[in-house]
Amino acid sequence: MPAHTRRTVVDALLAVAVAVWASVMAWTSSGASRPVDVGAFGLIVIASVAVALRRHFPIPALLATDAATLGWLLAGYPGRAMTAAPLIACYTVTALRGWRWGLVAVVLNSITATVAVGLPLRTRLLEEPVINAVAVTVAAFALGTAVYWYGEQQAATREKLAREARAREQETLRIAADERVRIAREVHDVCAHSMAAISVQAGAALHVIEQQPGQAIEALTAIKKLSDEGLTEVRAILGTLRGGDEPTPTRSGLHRLDALLETAHAAGLRTELTISGDALPLPRAVDVTAYRIIQESLTNVRRHARARSVVISISYELRQLTLVVRDDGQAKAPHVNGSGHGLRGMRERVAALDGDFSAAPHRAGGFEVRCVLPLPEQA
């Protein structure tokens, strides 16, 4: 049964109980100054309907029950069961609206009790019947206050849990998005480098296949090697999607720099490598990023720069690793203005490590890529 339907049934049963109890007590009581008549049943109906609708109209229900009870007692009808209706209304107002409205209900019920009980019985303000009536009203207020605060705490707890759930969901989505971007960068770098090198080798093979078949065979062999290496790297990257993150010899890093430069040299690009400082072991993220920066820079040189030579400088310092890749070519637009996916990917990689990145034409000619990657303090 839905909660709304269940509450409606409970309210209806409670209203019937109040009506039956008030009627039975009126018929069985003796010594009343006025017999039960149509007016008495009218007051019972008013109080019972107010009890049934008290959740929907708490304040009007409170006023109706107090008025019906006051009329009952001042008219001299027998029985005191009608006094239960204002207590129920007082509890409901407090439980639904809080202690401030509850105090209003207490004051109103206390005035009703003082007038309704004190005048017919000719008691003084602080005598036992009045005190008992007010005490019962305060008890109903206290119970309603407890229920109200419990509901507020439950609502606050639900809201907190909902906020935490939303935060976890947003964090999960953010992590997933970052992971997709990272994998996209890796796949782009591997594929762009491999395809660019393969394109150069394939062009060379086509150019010399008839006059110099030996060189064509060497180019095709290089294409086979590049394809195998590219596929192996792509498998390693995609393996992370399946939960695998075990280090393998094929994973990228500066230890593969010689093979990378050999590929560039085979594509007709002269390379010069300068390393300064002590080549200490690098954190995995820094190692991979440094390799990808050099790899993507060489790919851009082959694709855009029309360069003949590239100078690569790696400087190991106490707190940072500095990379400089400068060519002597004439870069095309994507290489110069940084609008290509490769340069944007390099910037994102370096920014993820809180490093500095720049890519711009060099004043002495050609194009220069420079980045500084922070290193953790050595123990």
Coordinates of C-alpha atoms in Angstrom, one line a residue:
M1 CA 0.0 0.0 0.0
P2 CA 1.4 3.4 -0.9
A3 CA 2.4 5.7 2.0
H4 CA -0.1 8.3 1.0
T5 CA -3.0 5.8 1.0
R6 CA -1.8 4.3 4.2
R7 CA -1.8 7.7 5.9
T8 CA -5.3 8.5 4.6
V9 CA -6.6 5.2 6.0
V10 CA -5.0 5.8 9.4
D11 CA -6.5 9.3 9.6
A12 CA -10.0 8.0 8.7
L13 CA -9.8 5.3 11.3
L14 CA -8.6 7.8 13.9
A15 CA -11.4 10.2 13.1
V16 CA -14.0 7.3 13.5
A17 CA -12.4 6.3 16.8
V18 CA -12.7 9.8 18.1
A19 CA -16.3 10.0 17.0
V20 CA -17.2 6.6 18.5
W21 CA -15.3 7.3 21.7
A22 CA -16.9 10.7 22.2
S23 CA -20.4 9.3 21.5
V24 CA -20.0 6.3 23.8
M25 CA -18.6 8.5 26.6
A26 CA -21.5 10.9 26.2
W27 CA -24.2 8.3 26.3
T28 CA -22.7 6.4 29.3
S29 CA -21.8 9.5 31.4
S30 CA -24.2 10.6 34.1
G31 CA -24.8 13.8 36.0
A32 CA -24.6 16.1 32.9
S33 CA -26.6 19.3 32.9
R34 CA -27.6 18.8 29.3
P35 CA -28.6 15.6 27.5
V36 CA -27.0 14.5 24.2
D37 CA -28.9 16.0 21.3
V38 CA -28.4 16.9 17.7
G39 CA -26.0 19.7 18.6
A40 CA -23.8 17.3 20.5
F41 CA -23.5 15.0 17.4
G42 CA -22.8 18.1 15.3
L43 CA -19.9 19.0 17.4
I44 CA -18.6 15.4 17.3
V45 CA -18.8 15.4 13.5
I46 CA -16.9 18.7 13.3
A47 CA -14.1 17.4 15.6
S48 CA -13.9 14.1 13.7
V49 CA -13.8 15.7 10.3
A50 CA -11.0 18.0 11.5
V51 CA -9.0 15.1 12.8
A52 CA -9.4 13.3 9.5
L53 CA -8.2 16.3 7.5
R54 CA -5.5 17.6 10.0
R55 CA -2.5 16.6 7.8
H56 CA -3.9 18.6 4.9
F57 CA -5.1 21.6 6.9
P58 CA -3.3 21.5 10.3
I59 CA -4.1 25.1 11.4
P60 CA -7.8 25.0 10.5
A61 CA -8.1 21.6 12.0
L62 CA -6.6 22.9 15.3
L63 CA -9.1 25.8 15.3
A64 CA -12.0 23.5 14.6
T65 CA -11.2 21.0 17.3
D66 CA -10.6 23.7 19.9
A67 CA -13.9 25.4 18.9
A68 CA -15.8 22.1 19.0
T69 CA -14.3 21.1 22.3
L70 CA -15.0 24.6 23.8
G71 CA -18.6 24.5 22.7
W72 CA -19.0 20.9 24.0
L73 CA -17.8 21.7 27.5
L74 CA -19.4 25.1 27.8
A75 CA -22.8 23.6 26.6
G76 CA -22.5 21.1 29.4
Y77 CA -22.6 17.9 27.3
P78 CA -21.6 14.8 29.2
G79 CA -18.2 13.1 28.8
R80 CA -14.7 14.5 28.3
A81 CA -13.6 12.4 25.3
M82 CA -13.9 15.4 23.0
T83 CA -10.7 16.9 24.6
A84 CA -8.7 14.3 22.7
A85 CA -9.3 16.0 19.4
P86 CA -7.4 19.2 20.2
L87 CA -4.5 17.2 21.6
I88 CA -4.3 15.3 18.3
A89 CA -4.5 18.5 16.4
C90 CA -1.8 20.1 18.6
Y91 CA 0.5 17.1 18.0
T92 CA -0.1 17.3 14.2
V93 CA 0.6 21.0 13.9
T94 CA 3.9 20.6 15.8
A95 CA 5.0 17.5 13.9
L96 CA 4.3 19.1 10.5
R97 CA 5.1 22.8 11.1
G98 CA 7.8 22.8 13.8
W99 CA 8.0 24.0 17.4
R100 CA 7.1 27.6 16.6
W101 CA 3.6 26.7 15.3
G102 CA 3.5 24.1 18.0
L103 CA 3.8 26.9 20.7
V104 CA 0.8 28.6 19.0
A105 CA -1.1 25.4 19.3
V106 CA -0.1 25.0 23.0
V107 CA -1.2 28.5 23.8
L108 CA -4.6 28.1 22.0
N109 CA -5.2 24.7 23.6
S110 CA -4.3 26.0 27.0
I111 CA -6.7 28.8 26.7
T112 CA -9.4 26.4 25.6
A113 CA -8.7 24.0 28.4
T114 CA -8.6 26.9 31.0
V115 CA -12.0 28.2 29.8
A116 CA -13.6 24.9 29.1
V117 CA -12.5 23.2 32.3
G118 CA -12.2 26.1 34.7
L119 CA -15.6 27.8 34.1
P120 CA -17.9 24.8 34.3
L121 CA -16.1 23.4 37.3
R122 CA -15.6 26.8 38.9
T123 CA -11.9 26.1 39.5
R124 CA -9.1 28.6 39.9
L125 CA -6.4 29.0 37.3
L126 CA -3.8 27.0 39.0
E127 CA -5.9 24.2 40.4
E128 CA -5.5 20.6 39.5
P129 CA -8.0 20.2 36.6
V130 CA -6.6 23.1 34.7
I131 CA -3.0 22.2 35.4
N132 CA -3.7 18.6 34.2
A133 CA -5.3 19.8 31.0
V134 CA -2.4 22.1 30.2
A135 CA 0.2 19.4 31.1
V136 CA -1.4 17.0 28.6
T137 CA -1.3 19.7 25.9
V138 CA 2.4 20.3 26.6
A139 CA 3.0 16.5 26.4
A140 CA 1.4 16.5 22.9
F141 CA 3.6 19.4 21.9
A142 CA 6.7 17.7 23.1
L143 CA 5.8 14.5 21.2
G144 CA 5.2 16.5 18.1
T145 CA 8.5 18.4 18.4
A146 CA 10.4 15.1 18.7
V147 CA 8.7 13.8 15.6
Y148 CA 9.4 17.0 13.7
W149 CA 13.1 17.0 14.5
Y150 CA 13.4 13.4 13.7
G151 CA 11.9 14.0 10.3
E152 CA 14.2 17.0 9.7
Q153 CA 17.2 14.9 10.6
Q154 CA 16.0 12.2 8.3
A155 CA 15.5 14.7 5.5
A156 CA 18.9 16.2 6.1
T157 CA 20.5 12.8 6.0
R158 CA 18.7 11.9 2.8
E159 CA 19.8 15.2 1.2
K160 CA 23.4 14.6 2.3
L161 CA 23.4 11.1 0.9
A162 CA 21.9 12.4 -2.3
R163 CA 24.6 15.1 -2.6
E164 CA 27.3 12.6 -1.9
A165 CA 25.8 10.2 -4.5
R166 CA 25.7 13.1 -7.1
A167 CA 29.3 14.0 -6.2
R168 CA 30.4 10.4 -6.6
E169 CA 28.6 10.2 -9.9
Q170 CA 30.1 13.4 -11.2
E171 CA 33.6 12.3 -10.1
T172 CA 33.1 9.0 -11.8
L173 CA 32.0 10.7 -15.0
R174 CA 35.0 13.1 -14.7
I175 CA 37.4 10.2 -14.2
A176 CA 35.9 8.3 -17.1
A177 CA 36.1 11.4 -19.4
D178 CA 39.8 12.0 -18.4
E179 CA 40.5 8.4 -19.1
R180 CA 38.9 8.6 -22.5
V181 CA 40.9 11.7 -23.3
R182 CA 44.1 10.0 -22.1
I183 CA 43.5 6.9 -24.2
A184 CA 42.6 9.1 -27.2
R185 CA 45.9 11.0 -26.8
E186 CA 47.8 7.8 -26.6
V187 CA 46.1 6.2 -29.6
H188 CA 46.6 9.5 -31.6
D189 CA 50.2 9.7 -30.8
V190 CA 51.0 6.1 -31.6
C191 CA 48.9 6.0 -34.8
A192 CA 50.0 9.4 -36.0
H193 CA 53.7 8.6 -35.5
S194 CA 53.4 5.1 -37.1
M195 CA 51.3 6.2 -40.0
A196 CA 53.5 9.2 -40.7
A197 CA 56.6 7.0 -40.7
I198 CA 55.0 4.3 -42.7
S199 CA 53.8 6.9 -45.3
V200 CA 57.4 8.2 -45.7
Q201 CA 58.8 4.7 -46.1
A202 CA 56.0 3.6 -48.5
G203 CA 56.7 6.7 -50.6
A204 CA 60.4 5.9 -50.7
A205 CA 59.7 2.3 -51.6
L206 CA 57.5 3.3 -54.5
H207 CA 60.1 5.7 -55.7
V208 CA 63.0 3.2 -55.9
I209 CA 61.2 -0.1 -56.3
E210 CA 62.2 -0.5 -59.9
Q211 CA 65.7 1.0 -60.0
Q212 CA 66.8 0.0 -56.5
P213 CA 64.8 -2.9 -55.3
G214 CA 67.2 -3.5 -52.4
Q215 CA 66.3 -0.1 -50.9
A216 CA 62.6 -0.8 -51.5
I217 CA 63.0 -4.0 -49.5
E218 CA 64.6 -2.1 -46.7
A219 CA 61.7 0.4 -46.7
L220 CA 59.1 -2.4 -46.7
T221 CA 61.0 -4.1 -43.8
A222 CA 60.9 -0.8 -41.9
I223 CA 57.1 -0.5 -42.6
K224 CA 56.6 -4.0 -41.3
K225 CA 58.6 -3.1 -38.1
L226 CA 56.7 0.1 -37.6
S227 CA 53.4 -1.6 -38.1
D228 CA 54.3 -4.3 -35.6
E229 CA 55.5 -1.8 -33.0
G230 CA 52.4 0.4 -33.5
L231 CA 50.0 -2.5 -33.1
T232 CA 51.8 -3.7 -30.0
E233 CA 51.5 -0.2 -28.4
V234 CA 47.9 0.1 -29.4
R235 CA 47.2 -3.4 -27.7
A236 CA 49.0 -2.2 -24.6
I237 CA 46.9 1.0 -24.5
L238 CA 43.6 -0.8 -25.1
G239 CA 44.6 -3.4 -22.5
T240 CA 44.1 -0.7 -19.8
L241 CA 40.5 -0.7 -20.8
R242 CA 40.2 -4.3 -19.7
G243 CA 41.8 -3.6 -16.3
G244 CA 45.3 -4.6 -17.2
D245 CA 48.1 -2.2 -16.1
E246 CA 51.1 -4.5 -15.8
P247 CA 54.3 -3.0 -17.1
T248 CA 55.6 -4.5 -20.4
P249 CA 58.8 -4.0 -22.3
T250 CA 56.8 -2.3 -25.1
R251 CA 55.4 0.5 -23.0
S252 CA 56.6 3.9 -24.0
G253 CA 59.3 5.8 -22.2
L254 CA 62.7 7.5 -22.9
H255 CA 64.3 4.1 -22.9
R256 CA 62.8 3.7 -26.4
L257 CA 64.2 7.0 -27.6
D258 CA 67.0 5.4 -29.7
A259 CA 64.5 3.4 -31.7
L260 CA 62.4 6.5 -32.2
L261 CA 65.4 8.4 -33.5
E262 CA 66.4 5.5 -35.7
T263 CA 62.9 5.6 -37.3
A264 CA 63.2 9.3 -37.9
H265 CA 66.6 8.8 -39.5
A266 CA 65.3 6.1 -41.7
A267 CA 62.7 8.5 -42.9
G268 CA 65.4 10.9 -44.1
L269 CA 65.5 13.2 -41.1
R270 CA 68.8 14.0 -39.5
T271 CA 68.6 14.0 -35.7
E272 CA 70.9 15.3 -33.0
L273 CA 70.3 14.3 -29.4
T274 CA 71.9 16.2 -26.5
I275 CA 71.5 15.0 -22.9
S276 CA 72.7 17.1 -19.9
G277 CA 72.6 16.3 -16.3
D278 CA 72.4 12.9 -14.5
A279 CA 69.8 10.7 -16.2
L280 CA 68.0 9.6 -13.0
P281 CA 65.0 7.2 -13.1
L282 CA 61.8 9.2 -13.9
P283 CA 58.3 8.8 -12.5
R284 CA 56.2 6.8 -14.9
A285 CA 53.9 9.6 -15.9
V286 CA 56.9 12.0 -16.6
D287 CA 58.7 9.3 -18.6
V288 CA 55.8 8.6 -20.8
T289 CA 55.0 12.2 -21.3
A290 CA 58.5 13.1 -22.2
Y291 CA 58.6 10.3 -24.8
R292 CA 55.3 11.3 -26.3
I293 CA 56.3 14.9 -26.6
I294 CA 59.4 14.0 -28.6
Q295 CA 57.5 11.4 -30.6
E296 CA 54.7 13.8 -31.5
S297 CA 57.2 16.6 -32.3
L298 CA 59.0 14.3 -34.7
T299 CA 55.7 13.3 -36.3
N300 CA 54.8 17.0 -36.8
V301 CA 58.2 17.7 -38.3
R302 CA 57.7 14.9 -40.9
R303 CA 54.1 15.9 -41.7
H304 CA 54.4 19.7 -41.7
A305 CA 57.8 21.2 -41.4
R306 CA 59.7 20.0 -44.5
A307 CA 62.7 19.9 -42.3
R308 CA 66.1 18.2 -42.9
S309 CA 67.3 18.1 -39.3
V310 CA 66.0 18.1 -35.8
V311 CA 67.9 18.9 -32.6
I312 CA 66.6 17.3 -29.4
S313 CA 67.8 18.5 -26.0
I314 CA 67.0 16.7 -22.7
S315 CA 68.1 18.4 -19.5
Y316 CA 67.9 16.6 -16.2
E317 CA 67.7 19.1 -13.4
L318 CA 67.1 18.8 -9.6
R319 CA 63.4 19.6 -9.7
Q320 CA 62.5 19.4 -13.4
L321 CA 63.1 17.8 -16.7
T322 CA 63.4 20.2 -19.7
L323 CA 62.8 19.0 -23.3
V324 CA 63.5 21.1 -26.4
V325 CA 62.8 19.9 -30.0
R326 CA 63.8 22.3 -32.7
D327 CA 63.7 21.7 -36.5
D328 CA 65.1 23.7 -39.4
G329 CA 62.0 23.5 -41.6
Q330 CA 59.2 25.7 -42.8
A331 CA 56.2 24.7 -40.8
K332 CA 52.7 24.8 -42.2
A333 CA 49.7 26.4 -40.5
P334 CA 48.8 23.5 -38.1
H335 CA 52.4 23.3 -37.0
V336 CA 52.8 27.0 -36.4
N337 CA 49.6 28.1 -34.7
G338 CA 49.1 25.1 -32.6
S339 CA 45.6 24.3 -33.9
G340 CA 46.3 20.6 -34.6
H341 CA 45.3 17.7 -32.4
G342 CA 49.0 16.8 -31.8
L343 CA 50.0 20.1 -30.2
R344 CA 46.8 20.3 -28.2
G345 CA 47.4 16.8 -26.9
M346 CA 51.0 17.8 -25.9
R347 CA 49.7 20.8 -24.0
E348 CA 47.1 18.6 -22.2
R349 CA 49.8 16.0 -21.3
V350 CA 52.1 18.7 -19.8
A351 CA 49.2 20.5 -18.1
A352 CA 48.2 17.2 -16.4
L353 CA 51.6 17.2 -14.7
D354 CA 51.5 20.9 -13.8
G355 CA 54.3 21.6 -16.3
D356 CA 55.0 24.4 -18.8
F357 CA 54.6 24.0 -22.5
S358 CA 55.3 26.2 -25.5
A359 CA 55.4 25.7 -29.3
A360 CA 56.3 28.5 -31.6
P361 CA 58.5 29.4 -34.5
H362 CA 62.1 30.0 -33.5
R363 CA 63.8 33.3 -34.1
A364 CA 66.7 31.6 -35.8
G365 CA 64.3 29.7 -38.1
G366 CA 62.4 26.5 -37.9
F367 CA 60.0 25.6 -35.1
E368 CA 60.6 24.8 -31.5
V369 CA 58.7 22.8 -29.0
R370 CA 59.8 23.3 -25.4
C371 CA 58.3 21.8 -22.2
V372 CA 59.3 21.7 -18.5
L373 CA 58.1 18.8 -16.4
P374 CA 58.3 19.0 -12.7
L375 CA 60.1 16.2 -10.8
P376 CA 59.5 15.0 -7.2
E377 CA 62.2 15.8 -4.8
Q378 CA 64.7 13.0 -4.7
A379 CA 65.0 11.2 -1.3

